[in-house]
Amino acid sequence: MEYKYYYVANKEGKSNCVIRSFCKLYNEEYDNVFNDLCNIAKEINYDSFNEVEVFETYMKRKNTIDISYDKDIKIKDLKLNDGKYIVFCYDKKDFYHMVCVIDNVIYDKSEECFDLYTINIYRLNDID
């Protein structure tokens, strides 16, 4: 898997990995994704857009589904087919992260993500 630096932020320069990953995957603007996630959080009674149920609801609405994949595999060891993916991952402690993978290229702000472990992998089902 290759790595390409990717970073996008709001107008104040703040960035969040969930929003950043969705911006890349769906080719959306940062503020639009943020607003959509906040609206979903409110709709389903969560305080934060970073809750799993919130971002999974957002992805389902965007035709992105959870795929079967072994858990706890390091990102650097993933063998994904070409396509567009979101990888929800962690360090096996208290750091959680999300990255976008498109055609076996990982887009993130740091290559340190390669040593994180998978929790869930989601694939965008493009409709053409």
PDB file of C-alpha atoms in Angstrom:
ATOM      1  CA  MET A   1       0.000   0.000   0.000  1.00  0.00           C
ATOM      2  CA  GLU A   2       1.261   3.471  -0.883  1.00  0.00           C
ATOM      3  CA  TYR A   3       1.005   6.644   1.185  1.00  0.00           C
ATOM      4  CA  LYS A   4       0.074  10.163   0.078  1.00  0.00           C
ATOM      5  CA  TYR A   5      -0.046  13.128   2.398  1.00  0.00           C
ATOM      6  CA  TYR A   6      -3.572  14.464   2.744  1.00  0.00           C
ATOM      7  CA  TYR A   7      -4.747  17.217   5.052  1.00  0.00           C
ATOM      8  CA  VAL A   8      -7.811  19.428   4.910  1.00  0.00           C
ATOM      9  CA  ALA A   9      -9.203  21.706   7.618  1.00  0.00           C
ATOM     10  CA  ASN A  10     -12.037  24.106   8.335  1.00  0.00           C
ATOM     11  CA  LYS A  11     -11.714  27.880   7.938  1.00  0.00           C
ATOM     12  CA  GLU A  12     -10.180  28.163  11.427  1.00  0.00           C
ATOM     13  CA  GLY A  13      -7.509  25.582  10.592  1.00  0.00           C
ATOM     14  CA  LYS A  14      -9.012  22.785  12.707  1.00  0.00           C
ATOM     15  CA  SER A  15      -9.130  19.279  11.335  1.00  0.00           C
ATOM     16  CA  ASN A  16     -10.655  15.969  12.389  1.00  0.00           C
ATOM     17  CA  CYS A  17      -9.739  12.567  10.958  1.00  0.00           C
ATOM     18  CA  VAL A  18     -13.358  11.482  10.434  1.00  0.00           C
ATOM     19  CA  ILE A  19     -14.239  14.596   8.472  1.00  0.00           C
ATOM     20  CA  ARG A  20     -10.916  14.576   6.616  1.00  0.00           C
ATOM     21  CA  SER A  21     -11.423  10.949   5.531  1.00  0.00           C
ATOM     22  CA  PHE A  22     -14.961  11.626   4.324  1.00  0.00           C
ATOM     23  CA  CYS A  23     -13.831  14.731   2.425  1.00  0.00           C
ATOM     24  CA  LYS A  24     -11.374  12.611   0.455  1.00  0.00           C
ATOM     25  CA  LEU A  25     -13.653   9.626  -0.065  1.00  0.00           C
ATOM     26  CA  TYR A  26     -16.718  11.587  -1.156  1.00  0.00           C
ATOM     27  CA  ASN A  27     -14.938  14.608  -2.661  1.00  0.00           C
ATOM     28  CA  GLU A  28     -16.822  16.935  -0.303  1.00  0.00           C
ATOM     29  CA  GLU A  29     -15.943  20.232   1.378  1.00  0.00           C
ATOM     30  CA  TYR A  30     -14.901  20.127   5.045  1.00  0.00           C
ATOM     31  CA  ASP A  31     -17.698  22.361   6.355  1.00  0.00           C
ATOM     32  CA  ASN A  32     -20.361  20.422   4.435  1.00  0.00           C
ATOM     33  CA  VAL A  33     -19.266  17.106   5.948  1.00  0.00           C
ATOM     34  CA  PHE A  34     -19.037  18.661   9.422  1.00  0.00           C
ATOM     35  CA  ASN A  35     -22.558  20.105   9.145  1.00  0.00           C
ATOM     36  CA  ASP A  36     -24.008  16.836   7.824  1.00  0.00           C
ATOM     37  CA  LEU A  37     -22.430  14.846  10.663  1.00  0.00           C
ATOM     38  CA  CYS A  38     -23.642  17.330  13.286  1.00  0.00           C
ATOM     39  CA  ASN A  39     -27.174  17.145  11.867  1.00  0.00           C
ATOM     40  CA  ILE A  40     -27.127  13.340  11.999  1.00  0.00           C
ATOM     41  CA  ALA A  41     -25.826  13.420  15.587  1.00  0.00           C
ATOM     42  CA  LYS A  42     -28.705  15.676  16.581  1.00  0.00           C
ATOM     43  CA  GLU A  43     -31.205  13.568  14.632  1.00  0.00           C
ATOM     44  CA  ILE A  44     -30.206  10.337  16.399  1.00  0.00           C
ATOM     45  CA  ASN A  45     -29.596  11.968  19.796  1.00  0.00           C
ATOM     46  CA  TYR A  46     -25.815  11.974  20.141  1.00  0.00           C
ATOM     47  CA  ASP A  47     -23.691  14.803  21.486  1.00  0.00           C
ATOM     48  CA  SER A  48     -20.797  14.254  19.082  1.00  0.00           C
ATOM     49  CA  PHE A  49     -20.359  13.499  15.403  1.00  0.00           C
ATOM     50  CA  ASN A  50     -17.387  11.279  16.358  1.00  0.00           C
ATOM     51  CA  GLU A  51     -19.681   8.555  17.703  1.00  0.00           C
ATOM     52  CA  VAL A  52     -19.586   5.314  15.698  1.00  0.00           C
ATOM     53  CA  GLU A  53     -23.367   5.307  15.184  1.00  0.00           C
ATOM     54  CA  VAL A  54     -23.222   8.828  13.750  1.00  0.00           C
ATOM     55  CA  PHE A  55     -20.458   8.285  11.211  1.00  0.00           C
ATOM     56  CA  GLU A  56     -21.844   4.863  10.265  1.00  0.00           C
ATOM     57  CA  THR A  57     -25.239   6.461   9.595  1.00  0.00           C
ATOM     58  CA  TYR A  58     -23.533   9.063   7.405  1.00  0.00           C
ATOM     59  CA  MET A  59     -21.669   6.366   5.466  1.00  0.00           C
ATOM     60  CA  LYS A  60     -24.796   4.230   4.977  1.00  0.00           C
ATOM     61  CA  ARG A  61     -26.550   7.244   3.508  1.00  0.00           C
ATOM     62  CA  LYS A  62     -23.612   7.585   1.124  1.00  0.00           C
ATOM     63  CA  ASN A  63     -23.805   3.913   0.033  1.00  0.00           C
ATOM     64  CA  THR A  64     -20.758   2.891   2.067  1.00  0.00           C
ATOM     65  CA  ILE A  65     -21.002  -0.435   3.856  1.00  0.00           C
ATOM     66  CA  ASP A  66     -19.086  -2.352   6.490  1.00  0.00           C
ATOM     67  CA  ILE A  67     -17.201  -5.224   4.851  1.00  0.00           C
ATOM     68  CA  SER A  68     -16.101  -8.492   6.399  1.00  0.00           C
ATOM     69  CA  TYR A  69     -12.419  -8.344   7.225  1.00  0.00           C
ATOM     70  CA  ASP A  70     -10.238  -9.760   9.971  1.00  0.00           C
ATOM     71  CA  LYS A  71      -9.905  -7.367  12.900  1.00  0.00           C
ATOM     72  CA  ASP A  72      -6.647  -6.160  14.452  1.00  0.00           C
ATOM     73  CA  ILE A  73      -4.580  -6.263  11.283  1.00  0.00           C
ATOM     74  CA  LYS A  74      -2.032  -3.494  10.954  1.00  0.00           C
ATOM     75  CA  ILE A  75      -2.896  -1.074   8.196  1.00  0.00           C
ATOM     76  CA  LYS A  76       0.452  -1.723   6.527  1.00  0.00           C
ATOM     77  CA  ASP A  77      -0.573  -5.395   6.167  1.00  0.00           C
ATOM     78  CA  LEU A  78      -4.004  -4.778   4.600  1.00  0.00           C
ATOM     79  CA  LYS A  79      -4.688  -6.381   1.241  1.00  0.00           C
ATOM     80  CA  LEU A  80      -7.607  -4.452  -0.228  1.00  0.00           C
ATOM     81  CA  ASN A  81      -8.928  -4.704  -3.767  1.00  0.00           C
ATOM     82  CA  ASP A  82      -8.983  -1.539  -5.838  1.00  0.00           C
ATOM     83  CA  GLY A  83     -11.797   0.699  -4.725  1.00  0.00           C
ATOM     84  CA  LYS A  84     -12.622   3.319  -2.129  1.00  0.00           C
ATOM     85  CA  TYR A  85     -12.445   2.489   1.573  1.00  0.00           C
ATOM     86  CA  ILE A  86     -12.635   3.996   5.022  1.00  0.00           C
ATOM     87  CA  VAL A  87     -10.533   2.283   7.688  1.00  0.00           C
ATOM     88  CA  PHE A  88     -11.446   2.869  11.326  1.00  0.00           C
ATOM     89  CA  CYS A  89      -8.391   1.960  13.385  1.00  0.00           C
ATOM     90  CA  TYR A  90      -6.621   2.322  16.732  1.00  0.00           C
ATOM     91  CA  ASP A  91      -3.361   1.779  18.572  1.00  0.00           C
ATOM     92  CA  LYS A  92      -4.785  -0.930  20.904  1.00  0.00           C
ATOM     93  CA  LYS A  93      -4.852   1.673  23.658  1.00  0.00           C
ATOM     94  CA  ASP A  94      -6.871   4.869  23.652  1.00  0.00           C
ATOM     95  CA  PHE A  95      -6.047   6.475  20.286  1.00  0.00           C
ATOM     96  CA  TYR A  96      -8.686   6.019  17.579  1.00  0.00           C
ATOM     97  CA  HIS A  97      -8.248   7.174  14.005  1.00  0.00           C
ATOM     98  CA  MET A  98      -9.865   7.058  10.577  1.00  0.00           C
ATOM     99  CA  VAL A  99      -8.184   7.036   7.179  1.00  0.00           C
ATOM    100  CA  CYS A 100      -9.268   6.923   3.566  1.00  0.00           C
ATOM    101  CA  VAL A 101      -7.831   4.348   1.150  1.00  0.00           C
ATOM    102  CA  ILE A 102      -8.418   4.719  -2.586  1.00  0.00           C
ATOM    103  CA  ASP A 103      -7.021   2.116  -4.985  1.00  0.00           C
ATOM    104  CA  ASN A 104      -4.469   0.956  -2.379  1.00  0.00           C
ATOM    105  CA  VAL A 105      -3.241   4.475  -1.633  1.00  0.00           C
ATOM    106  CA  ILE A 106      -3.711   5.625   1.948  1.00  0.00           C
ATOM    107  CA  TYR A 107      -4.489   9.305   2.383  1.00  0.00           C
ATOM    108  CA  ASP A 108      -3.603  10.740   5.788  1.00  0.00           C
ATOM    109  CA  LYS A 109      -1.601  13.471   7.471  1.00  0.00           C
ATOM    110  CA  SER A 110       1.093  11.049   8.698  1.00  0.00           C
ATOM    111  CA  GLU A 111       2.590   7.703   7.756  1.00  0.00           C
ATOM    112  CA  GLU A 112       2.302   6.695  11.423  1.00  0.00           C
ATOM    113  CA  CYS A 113      -1.144   5.329  10.568  1.00  0.00           C
ATOM    114  CA  PHE A 114       0.512   2.261   9.000  1.00  0.00           C
ATOM    115  CA  ASP A 115       1.161   0.896  12.511  1.00  0.00           C
ATOM    116  CA  LEU A 116      -2.448   1.229  13.673  1.00  0.00           C
ATOM    117  CA  TYR A 117      -4.781  -1.767  13.874  1.00  0.00           C
ATOM    118  CA  THR A 118      -8.090  -2.138  12.049  1.00  0.00           C
ATOM    119  CA  ILE A 119     -11.406  -2.013  13.857  1.00  0.00           C
ATOM    120  CA  ASN A 120     -13.739  -1.787  10.848  1.00  0.00           C
ATOM    121  CA  ILE A 121     -13.340  -1.375   7.128  1.00  0.00           C
ATOM    122  CA  TYR A 122     -16.028   0.207   4.983  1.00  0.00           C
ATOM    123  CA  ARG A 123     -16.254   0.183   1.188  1.00  0.00           C
ATOM    124  CA  LEU A 124     -17.949   2.753  -1.000  1.00  0.00           C
ATOM    125  CA  ASN A 125     -20.261   1.066  -3.487  1.00  0.00           C
ATOM    126  CA  ASP A 126     -20.012   3.382  -6.472  1.00  0.00           C
ATOM    127  CA  ILE A 127     -23.120   3.473  -8.589  1.00  0.00           C
ATOM    128  CA  ASP A 128     -22.297   4.273 -12.176  1.00  0.00           C
TER     129      ASP A 128
END
